[in-house]
Each structure stands twice: as C-alpha cells, then as structure tokens.
Coordinates of C-alpha atoms and ligand atoms in Angstrom, one line a residue:
M1 CA 123.2 42.4 142.0
D2 CA 122.9 43.0 138.3
R3 CA 120.0 41.6 136.4
P4 CA 121.3 38.9 134.1
E5 CA 119.9 38.6 130.6
L6 CA 117.7 35.7 129.5
L7 CA 119.3 34.3 126.3
I8 CA 117.2 32.2 124.0
P9 CA 118.1 30.0 121.0
A10 CA 116.8 31.1 117.7
G11 CA 117.1 28.5 115.0
N12 CA 115.4 30.6 112.3
L13 CA 113.7 33.9 111.8
E14 CA 110.4 32.6 113.1
K15 CA 111.9 31.3 116.3
L16 CA 113.8 34.6 116.8
R17 CA 110.5 36.5 116.5
T18 CA 108.9 34.0 119.0
A19 CA 111.7 34.5 121.5
V20 CA 111.4 38.3 121.3
L21 CA 107.6 38.1 121.7
Y22 CA 107.8 35.8 124.8
G23 CA 110.4 37.8 126.7
A24 CA 114.0 37.2 125.6
D25 CA 116.6 39.8 126.4
A26 CA 118.9 38.3 123.8
V27 CA 118.9 35.5 121.2
Y28 CA 121.7 33.5 119.6
T29 CA 121.6 32.3 116.1
G30 CA 123.6 30.1 113.7
V31 CA 125.4 31.3 110.7
E32 CA 125.3 29.3 107.4
G33 CA 127.9 26.5 107.6
L34 CA 129.8 27.7 110.7
S35 CA 127.7 27.2 113.8
L36 CA 127.7 23.6 115.0
R37 CA 124.1 23.0 114.1
A38 CA 122.5 21.4 111.1
K39 CA 121.4 23.6 108.2
Q40 CA 117.8 23.7 109.5
A41 CA 119.1 25.7 112.5
E42 CA 121.2 28.3 110.6
F43 CA 120.2 31.7 109.3
T44 CA 120.9 33.0 105.8
M45 CA 122.7 36.3 106.0
A46 CA 119.5 38.0 104.6
D47 CA 117.3 36.5 107.4
L48 CA 119.9 37.3 110.0
A49 CA 120.0 41.0 108.9
E50 CA 116.2 41.1 109.1
G51 CA 116.3 39.4 112.5
V52 CA 118.9 41.8 113.9
R53 CA 116.8 44.8 112.7
E54 CA 113.6 43.5 114.3
A55 CA 115.3 42.3 117.5
H56 CA 117.1 45.7 118.0
H57 CA 113.8 47.5 117.4
Q58 CA 112.6 45.6 120.6
K59 CA 115.9 46.2 122.4
V60 CA 116.8 42.5 122.2
K61 CA 120.4 41.6 121.4
V62 CA 121.5 39.1 118.8
Y63 CA 124.6 36.9 119.1
A64 CA 125.8 34.9 116.1
A65 CA 127.5 31.5 116.6
L66 CA 130.6 30.9 114.6
N67 CA 131.6 28.0 116.9
I68 CA 132.9 25.3 114.6
F69 CA 136.4 24.1 115.0
A70 CA 137.6 25.4 111.6
Q71 CA 139.9 23.7 109.2
N72 CA 142.1 25.7 106.8
S73 CA 139.5 25.2 104.1
D74 CA 136.9 27.0 106.2
L75 CA 139.0 30.1 106.9
Q76 CA 138.1 32.1 103.8
L77 CA 134.3 31.7 104.5
V78 CA 134.9 32.5 108.2
T79 CA 136.7 35.8 107.3
A80 CA 133.9 36.8 104.8
R81 CA 131.2 35.9 107.4
I82 CA 132.8 38.0 110.1
G83 CA 132.8 41.0 107.8
D84 CA 129.1 40.4 107.0
L85 CA 128.2 40.0 110.7
A86 CA 129.9 43.2 111.7
E87 CA 128.1 45.0 108.9
I88 CA 124.6 43.8 109.8
G89 CA 125.3 44.8 113.4
V90 CA 125.2 41.6 115.5
D91 CA 126.0 42.3 119.1
A92 CA 128.6 39.7 119.4
V93 CA 130.0 36.5 117.8
I94 CA 130.3 33.3 119.7
V95 CA 133.5 31.3 118.9
S96 CA 135.3 28.2 120.1
D97 CA 138.3 28.1 117.9
P98 CA 141.3 30.3 118.7
G99 CA 142.0 30.7 115.0
I100 CA 138.5 32.2 114.4
L101 CA 139.0 34.4 117.5
R102 CA 142.2 35.7 116.0
I103 CA 140.5 36.5 112.7
V104 CA 137.8 38.5 114.5
R105 CA 140.3 40.4 116.5
K106 CA 142.4 41.2 113.5
T107 CA 139.7 42.1 111.0
K108 CA 136.9 43.5 113.2
P109 CA 138.5 44.4 116.6
H110 CA 135.4 46.3 117.8
L111 CA 133.1 43.2 117.3
P112 CA 132.6 41.7 120.8
V113 CA 133.5 38.0 121.1
H114 CA 131.9 35.4 123.4
L115 CA 133.7 32.2 124.0
S116 CA 131.6 29.1 123.5
T117 CA 131.2 26.5 126.2
Q118 CA 133.0 24.1 123.8
A119 CA 136.2 25.9 124.7
N120 CA 135.8 24.2 128.1
T121 CA 136.7 27.1 130.4
T122 CA 136.8 25.7 134.0
N123 CA 139.0 28.1 136.1
S124 CA 139.9 31.7 136.8
E125 CA 143.3 31.6 135.1
A126 CA 141.7 30.3 131.9
V127 CA 139.2 33.1 132.1
R128 CA 142.1 35.6 132.5
F129 CA 143.8 34.1 129.5
W130 CA 140.8 34.5 127.3
K131 CA 140.2 38.0 128.5
E132 CA 143.7 38.9 127.5
Q133 CA 142.9 37.6 124.0
G134 CA 140.1 40.1 123.8
V135 CA 137.1 37.9 124.7
S136 CA 134.4 39.9 126.5
R137 CA 132.2 37.0 127.7
I138 CA 132.8 33.4 128.6
V139 CA 130.2 30.7 128.4
L140 CA 131.6 28.5 131.2
A141 CA 132.0 24.8 131.0
R142 CA 128.9 22.9 132.1
E143 CA 131.0 20.7 134.4
L144 CA 131.4 23.5 137.0
N145 CA 129.3 23.8 140.1
L146 CA 127.7 27.0 141.3
E147 CA 130.3 27.5 144.1
E148 CA 133.1 27.3 141.5
I149 CA 131.3 29.7 139.2
A150 CA 130.8 32.3 142.0
R151 CA 134.5 32.0 142.8
I152 CA 135.5 32.7 139.2
G153 CA 133.1 35.6 139.1
A154 CA 134.6 37.1 142.2
E155 CA 138.2 36.6 141.1
V156 CA 137.7 37.9 137.5
P157 CA 134.9 40.5 137.8
Q158 CA 135.9 42.4 134.7
I159 CA 134.5 39.8 132.3
E160 CA 131.0 38.6 131.6
L161 CA 130.1 35.0 132.5
E162 CA 127.3 33.1 130.8
L163 CA 125.7 29.9 132.1
F164 CA 123.4 27.3 130.5
I165 CA 120.3 26.9 132.7
H166 CA 118.0 24.8 130.6
G167 CA 118.1 22.3 127.8
A168 CA 119.7 19.2 126.4
M169 CA 123.1 18.1 127.7
C170 CA 125.8 16.2 126.0
M171 CA 127.2 13.3 128.0
T172 CA 130.7 14.3 126.7
Y173 CA 133.0 16.8 128.3
S174 CA 131.8 20.3 127.2
G175 CA 130.1 18.8 124.2
R176 CA 133.3 17.8 122.6
C177 CA 132.2 14.5 121.2
F178 CA 133.4 12.2 118.4
L179 CA 130.6 9.5 118.8
S180 CA 128.6 10.7 115.9
A181 CA 131.6 11.1 113.6
Y182 CA 132.8 7.6 114.6
L183 CA 129.5 5.8 114.2
T184 CA 128.0 7.7 111.3
G185 CA 130.7 9.8 109.7
R186 CA 128.8 13.0 110.6
S187 CA 130.7 15.1 113.1
S188 CA 129.1 17.0 115.9
N189 CA 132.1 19.3 115.9
R190 CA 130.9 20.4 112.4
G191 CA 127.2 20.7 113.3
E192 CA 126.1 17.3 112.0
C193 CA 125.5 15.3 115.2
T194 CA 123.2 12.3 114.6
H195 CA 122.7 11.9 118.4
P196 CA 124.0 8.3 118.8
C197 CA 124.2 9.0 122.5
R198 CA 120.4 8.8 122.5
W199 CA 120.3 5.4 120.8
E200 CA 119.6 2.1 122.7
Y201 CA 122.6 -0.1 123.2
A202 CA 123.0 -3.7 124.3
L203 CA 126.1 -5.7 125.4
T204 CA 127.1 -8.8 123.4
E205 CA 129.6 -11.5 124.3
R206 CA 131.9 -12.2 121.3
S207 CA 131.0 -15.9 120.8
R208 CA 127.2 -15.3 121.2
P209 CA 126.4 -12.2 119.1
E210 CA 122.8 -13.4 118.7
E211 CA 122.3 -13.2 122.4
P212 CA 122.6 -9.5 123.4
L213 CA 122.6 -8.7 127.1
I214 CA 119.9 -6.1 127.5
L215 CA 121.1 -3.3 129.8
E216 CA 117.9 -2.7 131.7
E217 CA 116.6 -0.3 134.3
D218 CA 113.0 -0.3 135.5
G219 CA 112.1 -3.1 133.1
R220 CA 113.1 -1.2 130.0
Y221 CA 116.2 -0.5 128.0
S222 CA 118.7 2.0 129.5
Y223 CA 120.0 4.8 127.4
I224 CA 123.3 4.6 129.1
L225 CA 125.0 7.4 127.1
S226 CA 122.1 9.8 127.1
S227 CA 121.8 12.6 129.6
K228 CA 118.6 14.0 131.0
D229 CA 118.0 17.7 130.2
L230 CA 119.2 20.5 132.4
R231 CA 116.5 22.5 134.3
M232 CA 117.6 25.1 136.8
I233 CA 114.4 27.1 137.3
Q234 CA 114.2 26.0 141.0
Y235 CA 117.6 27.4 141.7
L236 CA 117.5 30.9 140.1
P237 CA 118.4 32.8 143.4
Q238 CA 121.5 30.7 143.8
I239 CA 122.4 31.4 140.2
L240 CA 121.8 35.1 140.7
T241 CA 124.2 35.1 143.7
A242 CA 126.9 33.5 141.5
G243 CA 127.0 36.8 139.7
V244 CA 126.7 35.8 136.0
S245 CA 125.6 38.1 133.2
S246 CA 123.7 35.8 131.0
L247 CA 121.4 32.8 131.5
K248 CA 121.2 30.7 128.4
I249 CA 118.6 28.2 127.2
E250 CA 119.9 25.4 124.9
G251 CA 118.0 24.4 121.8
R252 CA 118.5 26.0 118.4
M253 CA 117.0 22.8 116.8
K254 CA 113.9 22.9 119.0
T255 CA 110.4 23.9 117.9
V256 CA 108.7 27.3 117.9
Y257 CA 106.4 25.8 120.5
Y258 CA 109.4 25.0 122.7
V259 CA 110.8 28.5 122.3
A260 CA 107.5 30.0 123.3
V261 CA 107.0 27.9 126.4
V262 CA 110.6 27.9 127.8
T263 CA 111.1 31.7 127.1
R264 CA 107.9 32.9 128.9
T265 CA 108.3 30.4 131.8
Y266 CA 111.9 31.5 132.5
R267 CA 110.9 35.1 132.0
W268 CA 108.3 34.8 134.7
A269 CA 110.6 32.9 137.0
L270 CA 113.6 35.2 136.5
D271 CA 111.6 38.3 137.1
A272 CA 110.2 36.8 140.3
A273 CA 113.7 35.7 141.5
F274 CA 115.3 39.1 140.7
K275 CA 112.5 41.0 142.4
N276 CA 112.6 38.9 145.6
P277 CA 115.5 36.4 145.7
D278 CA 114.9 35.5 149.4
G279 CA 111.2 34.9 148.9
Y280 CA 111.6 33.1 145.6
R281 CA 109.6 29.9 145.3
C282 CA 109.5 28.0 142.0
R283 CA 105.8 27.7 141.3
P284 CA 104.4 24.3 140.4
E285 CA 102.8 25.7 137.3
W286 CA 106.2 26.7 136.0
L287 CA 107.4 23.2 136.4
A288 CA 104.3 21.9 134.8
E289 CA 104.9 24.2 131.8
L290 CA 108.4 22.8 131.3
D291 CA 107.0 19.3 131.4
K292 CA 104.8 20.2 128.5
V293 CA 107.7 20.6 126.1
S294 CA 109.8 17.7 124.8
N295 CA 112.3 16.6 127.4
R296 CA 114.3 13.6 128.5
G297 CA 113.6 14.0 132.2
Y298 CA 115.4 16.8 134.1
T299 CA 118.6 17.1 136.0
T300 CA 120.6 19.9 137.7
G301 CA 123.7 18.6 135.9
F302 CA 126.9 19.5 137.9
Y303 CA 125.7 22.8 139.4
L304 CA 124.8 21.4 142.8
K305 CA 127.9 19.4 143.4
N306 CA 126.3 16.1 142.8
K307 CA 128.8 15.3 140.0
G308 CA 126.0 14.8 137.6
N309 CA 125.3 11.2 138.6
D310 CA 121.5 11.7 138.5
S311 CA 121.9 12.7 134.9
I312 CA 121.5 9.4 133.0
N313 CA 118.2 9.3 131.2
S314 CA 117.1 5.7 131.9
E315 CA 113.5 6.1 130.9
Q316 CA 112.7 6.8 127.3
S317 CA 114.1 8.8 124.4
Y318 CA 111.7 11.7 124.8
R319 CA 108.6 12.8 126.8
Q320 CA 106.1 15.1 125.2
T321 CA 102.6 15.7 126.3
H322 CA 101.8 18.8 124.2
G323 CA 102.9 20.1 120.8
L324 CA 102.5 22.9 118.3
A325 CA 99.0 23.3 116.9
G326 CA 99.5 26.6 115.0
T327 CA 100.6 30.2 115.0
V328 CA 98.6 33.4 115.0
L329 CA 98.7 35.3 111.7
Q330 CA 96.4 38.2 112.6
Y331 CA 93.9 39.4 115.2
L332 CA 90.6 40.5 113.6
P333 CA 89.3 43.1 116.1
T334 CA 85.9 43.6 114.6
E335 CA 85.1 39.9 114.6
R336 CA 87.1 39.3 117.8
K337 CA 88.8 36.3 116.2
I338 CA 92.3 35.2 115.5
L339 CA 93.4 34.0 112.1
V340 CA 95.7 31.0 112.7
E341 CA 97.9 28.9 110.4
L342 CA 97.7 25.3 111.5
R343 CA 101.0 23.6 111.8
N344 CA 99.7 20.1 112.7
R345 CA 96.4 18.2 112.4
L346 CA 93.8 19.6 114.8
V347 CA 90.5 17.9 115.5
A348 CA 87.4 19.4 117.0
G349 CA 87.5 18.3 120.6
D350 CA 91.3 18.4 120.9
E351 CA 92.5 20.2 124.1
T352 CA 93.9 23.4 122.6
E353 CA 95.4 26.5 124.3
L354 CA 96.6 29.9 123.1
L355 CA 99.9 30.9 124.7
L356 CA 100.3 34.6 125.4
P357 CA 103.4 36.2 126.9
E358 CA 101.7 36.7 130.3
T359 CA 99.0 34.0 130.4
T360 CA 97.4 31.0 128.7
I361 CA 93.9 31.0 127.2
P362 CA 91.9 27.8 126.6
L363 CA 90.4 27.6 123.1
E364 CA 87.4 25.6 122.0
S365 CA 88.7 23.6 119.1
G366 CA 85.0 22.8 118.3
K367 CA 84.7 26.5 117.3
M368 CA 87.5 26.2 114.7
A369 CA 86.1 27.7 111.4
D370 CA 87.4 28.2 107.9
E371 CA 87.9 31.7 106.5
Q372 CA 84.2 31.7 105.3
G373 CA 83.0 30.9 108.8
N374 CA 82.1 27.2 108.3
L375 CA 82.9 25.1 111.4
L376 CA 85.6 22.5 110.8
A377 CA 85.6 19.0 112.2
E378 CA 89.4 18.9 111.6
G379 CA 92.1 21.0 110.1
H380 CA 95.6 20.1 108.7
N381 CA 99.0 21.6 108.4
G382 CA 98.8 24.8 106.3
Y383 CA 95.1 25.4 106.8
R384 CA 94.1 28.9 107.7
V385 CA 91.4 28.8 110.4
R386 CA 89.7 31.2 112.8
F387 CA 88.9 30.9 116.5
P388 CA 86.9 33.4 118.7
V389 CA 89.1 35.2 121.2
E390 CA 87.9 38.2 123.2
Q391 CA 91.2 39.9 123.8
E392 CA 93.8 41.3 121.3
V393 CA 96.4 38.7 120.5
P394 CA 99.9 39.4 119.0
V395 CA 101.0 38.1 115.7
G396 CA 103.2 35.0 116.1
A397 CA 101.5 33.8 119.3
V398 CA 101.5 30.0 119.6
L399 CA 98.7 27.5 119.9
R400 CA 99.4 24.2 121.5
R401 CA 97.4 21.0 121.6
R402 CA 97.6 18.0 123.9
I403 CA 99.1 15.0 122.2
T404 CA 99.4 11.4 123.3
N405 CA 102.5 10.3 121.5
V406 CA 106.0 10.8 123.0
S407 CA 108.0 11.5 119.9
P408 CA 108.9 15.2 119.5
D409 CA 107.4 17.6 117.0
K410 CA 109.8 18.4 114.2
R411 CA 108.6 21.9 113.6
Ligands
LIG501 S1 126.3 12.2 120.2 FE1 125.3 13.0 122.0 S2 127.0 13.6 123.4 FE2 127.8 13.5 121.3 S3 127.6 15.6 120.5 FE3 125.9 14.4 119.8 S4 124.3 14.9 121.4 FE4 126.3 15.4 122.3

C-alpha cells in the first residue's frame, strides 16, 4: 500500500505556510480570476511564486487550480497564466474544462494536469478517457462510494486518484450548481458563490403569501438545501485500502485557524492509520479537535453506501466553539516568551491555547503583556503581545480562544 499524500487548501500565502507548518504533504491554491473561488482565496502570481519556493524547500508540493469553466473571453488570460505557472514551477494544475486542458497540453505538455471533481468522473471508462487526454490525476466525483472507488483504482491502476475526505459539501451534483447565479447573479461556476443553499427557506401557498409554512425539524428551521460537512477521519483504513494517491481537505475560503487544526489532526490520524491500519482507532480527541473548527455537523457523504441521506444539515448554519486568537511572530529564547500578533479581541481570562504541530499548550491569557512587559486586561486585532512559553515555538503557530457565538471567524 502506498502512502497517500495529505492535500490541504491554501487560500493565501499565510494559509500555505500554516498548512506546511502543520504537516501538509501538498497544498492547492487558487490563481487570480481562474479558480472557482472569490478573490480572497486566490494568489497573486508573485505570492504564488514565493509560496512554491517555500513549500518546495520543505518538500511540499503545490497544485494551482484553474478550474473555472472558461468562456472564450477567458482564454487569453488562461493561456498566459499557464505559462506563468509552468515558469514558477507548480507541481500540477487542476482543471475542469476540456478547453483549458487542451491549452495546457498544447502549450506546456510537461506540466502535470489534475482533473477537478467538477468534471464529475464516476467510472473506469471516464478515467481511461481522461488518461488518454493526458491527465495524470483524477479528483473523483464525490457521489461515489468507497467500493466503487476501489474498483476504479484496481481497473485503472496507471493513474492517480484523489478523494475529498473533509470539508464543506455542495448539495448539487459534483458542485455543478446554478443556484447562486439564478438567485443573486453571482455564479459558483465562476468562483462567486453566495451560498444560497445555506439560507433558510419557507414554503408559501400562492393566495396566502403572508402565511409562510415553516419547514421545521427539531423545533427550528430546516436548511433543506444545505449539506453537512464531510468528515472521514474515522474511516481512513478503508480509504487506504481503496488505493488512492491523495486525500484532500476542502476549504480554500476557511481561516488560518481551520487550516492549522484540520491539517495537524488529519496528519496525526493518517500517520496512525498508515502505520497500523488493522489496529487503527479514531481517537476521541481527534474528533473533538474537528468539532472545534466551524462546521455544519458532519456526514460521511456517499462513501459508505448510504446514498448521502444523512447529509442534510437540519440544525443551524454553523457551529463554532473556538476561533483564531493570534499567530506567533517570533520566539524570544532569552525571555522564554512568544511575540504574538492578535487577530481578534482577547480578554484576560479567556480560555486560550497554543497549537503546535504535535501538541496543544494551554496559555494563561492573564499573563498577556505588551511589548514593554505591562500586563494587559485585553488586546485587540493587530496588537503585538507576549506570553510566557517554556519551549521553542515556530513562527506562524496559531493561538485559539474559546468563543461562545456560532458564527464563523472571517479570517
Ligand atoms: S449554492 Fe451551495 S450547492 Fe450551490 S455551489 Fe454554492 S455552496 Fe455549492
């Protein structure tokens, strides 16, 4: 059994560095204007060049998403970007559109191409077809179960297969969705999804529009179009048996905090599963970690043959118990302190933890001090503060705080 890579979303250079620090084998990024995510989750070419340089220094691969469905007016930019990406040395481009694939193959035939899940590949013949077009890896459709995936892997062993194992799911088939474009004029197929599947809906009878019928489960609204998030950490040995090359986490729009927690948790679990697949037990503390990042409740999607019918998120838009407090700028060895940039308000007494790649260290927020050493009752976004920490801490390590609200952090 080959060891699959752990592939982490990197919405910007800071998140790329976070993913590398916490144990990614590879990251995937957006490219300005061409990657199915809003601008906040796309790299400039200068940032991407720097990200590739730093990631390669740590032996981490970088894949660049060019997965819009292009219109003719996009093709000039697509061609230019493909040249730029080959020059800065990305390890592969991720495409959905056969036109973009054709341009890559024609202009940069040595640049590996991964086929996005949006191409909706669900069977061995489709895999063979894409292989013949020069694709080296297929991100399989999320609608397959593990048995079908293993069969495809056995029938077409000469191609790499990639699976989503964690993160938000679209209710639509392979994420091909027109809901946002229809309701708001902003198309998810061009990276502008406004997430109307996460809105609350009510049913009205035509002659009584003022009397909406509330669609209710458990005494609350139902988000009938909204899927729970995928979480496959309990089933890693079965996934390893299916013979895939890459395990992908969704979430280029997510926070640095999310990247840190999800990367290290799956790193721990994947290493354990690979070392001893028969003895693998998903540890309760790993599940607890994944409950500490924003989520909509968890599902196993279609992987276990349940047809995804446990997937509707009938509870609330988001759950979130912890959020980003700050990031480490420097470790000060003579003082045994960390210099932290706060990213949210932090009050003395807040439950605060420092996340390291291997472990978690509780911090006393009451010992938060300014750069002159004065204790602070509270700090705010942008403050530079110090905390005592006995051991050396890497730059970019993340601090989290317990929060009480359920709306997600935006950082
Ligand atoms: S509206 Fe929902 S289902 Fe459609 S693309 Fe956006 S997130 Fe996915």
